[in-house]
Amino acid sequence: MNKGNILIKNASEVVTCSGFKAKTGKEMSDLKIIPDGAVVIEEGIIKAVGKSDKILESFKEKDYQVIDAFGKSVLPGFVDSHTHFVFGSYRAEEFCWRLSGISYMDIMQRGGGIINTVKATRAASRKELYDEGIKRLNSMLSLGVTTVEGKSGYGLDYETEIKQLEVMDELDRTHPIDVVKTFLGAHAVPEEYRGEEDRFIDYIITEVLPGVAEKKLAEFCDIFCEKNVFSIEQSKRLLFKAKEMGFGLKIHADEIVTLGGAELAAELGAVSADHLLQASQRGIKEMARAGVVATLLPGTAFSLKEPYPKARYMIDKQLAVALATDMNPGSCFTESVPLIFALATIYMNMSAEEAVSALTINGAAALNREKTVGSIDIGKKGDIVILEFPSYKYIPYHLGVSCVEKVIKNGIIVFDKERNGEKIC
Ligand code: IZC
Ligand code: ZN
């Protein structure tokens, strides 16, 4: 991707979220704001950040594309650290069944749910998956997302898992958003292995995982550890092997039932444990001790009408909390960062400041990218969001509506609402 030189001046505030590691406890409330701020990006990398008058003394406007951000808030690009955005077809029918009272797990046990998407994804061509992927990434970009994680898991066989990951690889190369890839081969038990979960885990370990590693198609390995999906023992077996092979670990943990996924994440030194609606207090404490990021997905709790994860308790116990959309065709079909802000602040009692930290520096930490993105610090990527309002407080306040005016990726303006959201990358 191209890299640019930009000078942003006169911002009513630059919300730096400054730091090179995950924020915990009270740190999440300190956004390290510079009033009347400026940011300089050279060759796609942040070169300077500070008060406008000081920056303008040292850097000449004629050397840059200059953006006057008077009356506007400037933040780091958002990091959406948990999505399943590459998939075939949709499951609108199932959403409506859920409205009538049938649960997500009931649908899955009747052979629907993830398996429906698996059938459609196996049948889809690479081009179809790519074209749909581009549309979804464009939508995310317009909402301020500059780094996204994407999971496989709609193949559940060698060929389709590789196809999904290769499509994401291509999307990463061609679209401005950075795509971080996670192998989720153990997302559900495919029909051909029904009733033989252990044999399926063996297949993933011996035949799929080594191919993903050899082709360098994923940085992380994940599993849907849940009652009636994969057990703690099966999760441990796969993740232990993946760790040995050099993958970072993620785990869909304690979403519907308290199974001990949080404890397992701590034991294995996972980078993140995600969902955690039903995580035990012990699990939360162990995760904090082990430095595992808690990635919370309030859109999913909302969509499934499940109780929200206990964000306040987690933050108070010094856990690094990240927020993400969980964008997927089943449990949470949304890429809406504004919706996540609204739910996290209003239903999970997070402050606006904590929510900003959770979608920037802590999202970056959930992807092992806290040294390169997630804050406006010298040396990090020039990934910036400019709001059409003077404060980050408008993000949760303007309920469910995007406040993003411009998005800058590697120092290049890639979205501009003033140009009717026209795609300019
Ligand atoms: O397609 O339903 N929970 N995986 C685990 C999902 C939801 C995605 C889906
Ligand atoms: Zn998920």
Short mmCIF file of C-alpha atoms and ligand atoms in Angstrom, two decimals, residues 82 84 91 94 104-105 108 113-115 117 154 184 187 224 252 255 275 300 304 326-332, ligand 1:
data_model
loop_
_atom_site.label_atom_id
_atom_site.label_comp_id
_atom_site.label_asym_id
_atom_site.label_seq_id
_atom_site.Cartn_x
_atom_site.Cartn_y
_atom_site.Cartn_z
CA HIS A 82 -12.41 -10.05 16.31
CA HIS A 84 -15.41 -13.42 10.73
CA ARG A 91 -28.44 -16.29 7.59
CA GLU A 94 -32.00 -17.75 11.40
CA TYR A 104 -28.41 -19.73 18.61
CA MET A 105 -27.28 -23.06 20.09
CA MET A 108 -26.63 -25.00 15.63
CA GLY A 113 -25.89 -22.00 12.11
CA ILE A 114 -22.20 -22.13 11.27
CA ILE A 115 -22.70 -25.25 9.12
CA THR A 117 -22.29 -20.77 6.20
CA TYR A 154 -16.24 -21.55 7.34
CA LEU A 184 -10.30 -21.04 13.18
CA HIS A 187 -15.12 -23.50 14.62
CA PHE A 224 -14.85 -22.23 19.55
CA HIS A 252 -13.80 -18.16 21.95
CA GLU A 255 -19.68 -17.34 25.75
CA HIS A 275 -16.60 -13.16 24.53
CA THR A 300 -23.13 -10.42 20.06
CA LEU A 304 -28.35 -13.03 21.05
CA ASP A 326 -17.49 -9.94 16.03
CA MET A 327 -18.85 -9.19 12.54
CA ASN A 328 -20.17 -12.53 11.26
CA PRO A 329 -23.23 -13.81 9.35
CA GLY A 330 -24.74 -15.59 12.36
CA SER A 331 -24.58 -14.29 15.90
CA CYS A 332 -23.71 -10.67 15.10
O1 IZC B 1 -21.15 -17.85 12.06
O2 IZC B 1 -22.25 -18.06 13.94
N1 IZC B 1 -20.12 -17.73 17.58
N2 IZC B 1 -18.94 -18.33 15.87
C1 IZC B 1 -19.00 -18.53 17.25
C2 IZC B 1 -19.85 -17.56 15.41
C3 IZC B 1 -20.62 -17.17 16.49
C4 IZC B 1 -20.00 -17.19 13.99
C5 IZC B 1 -21.21 -17.74 13.31
#
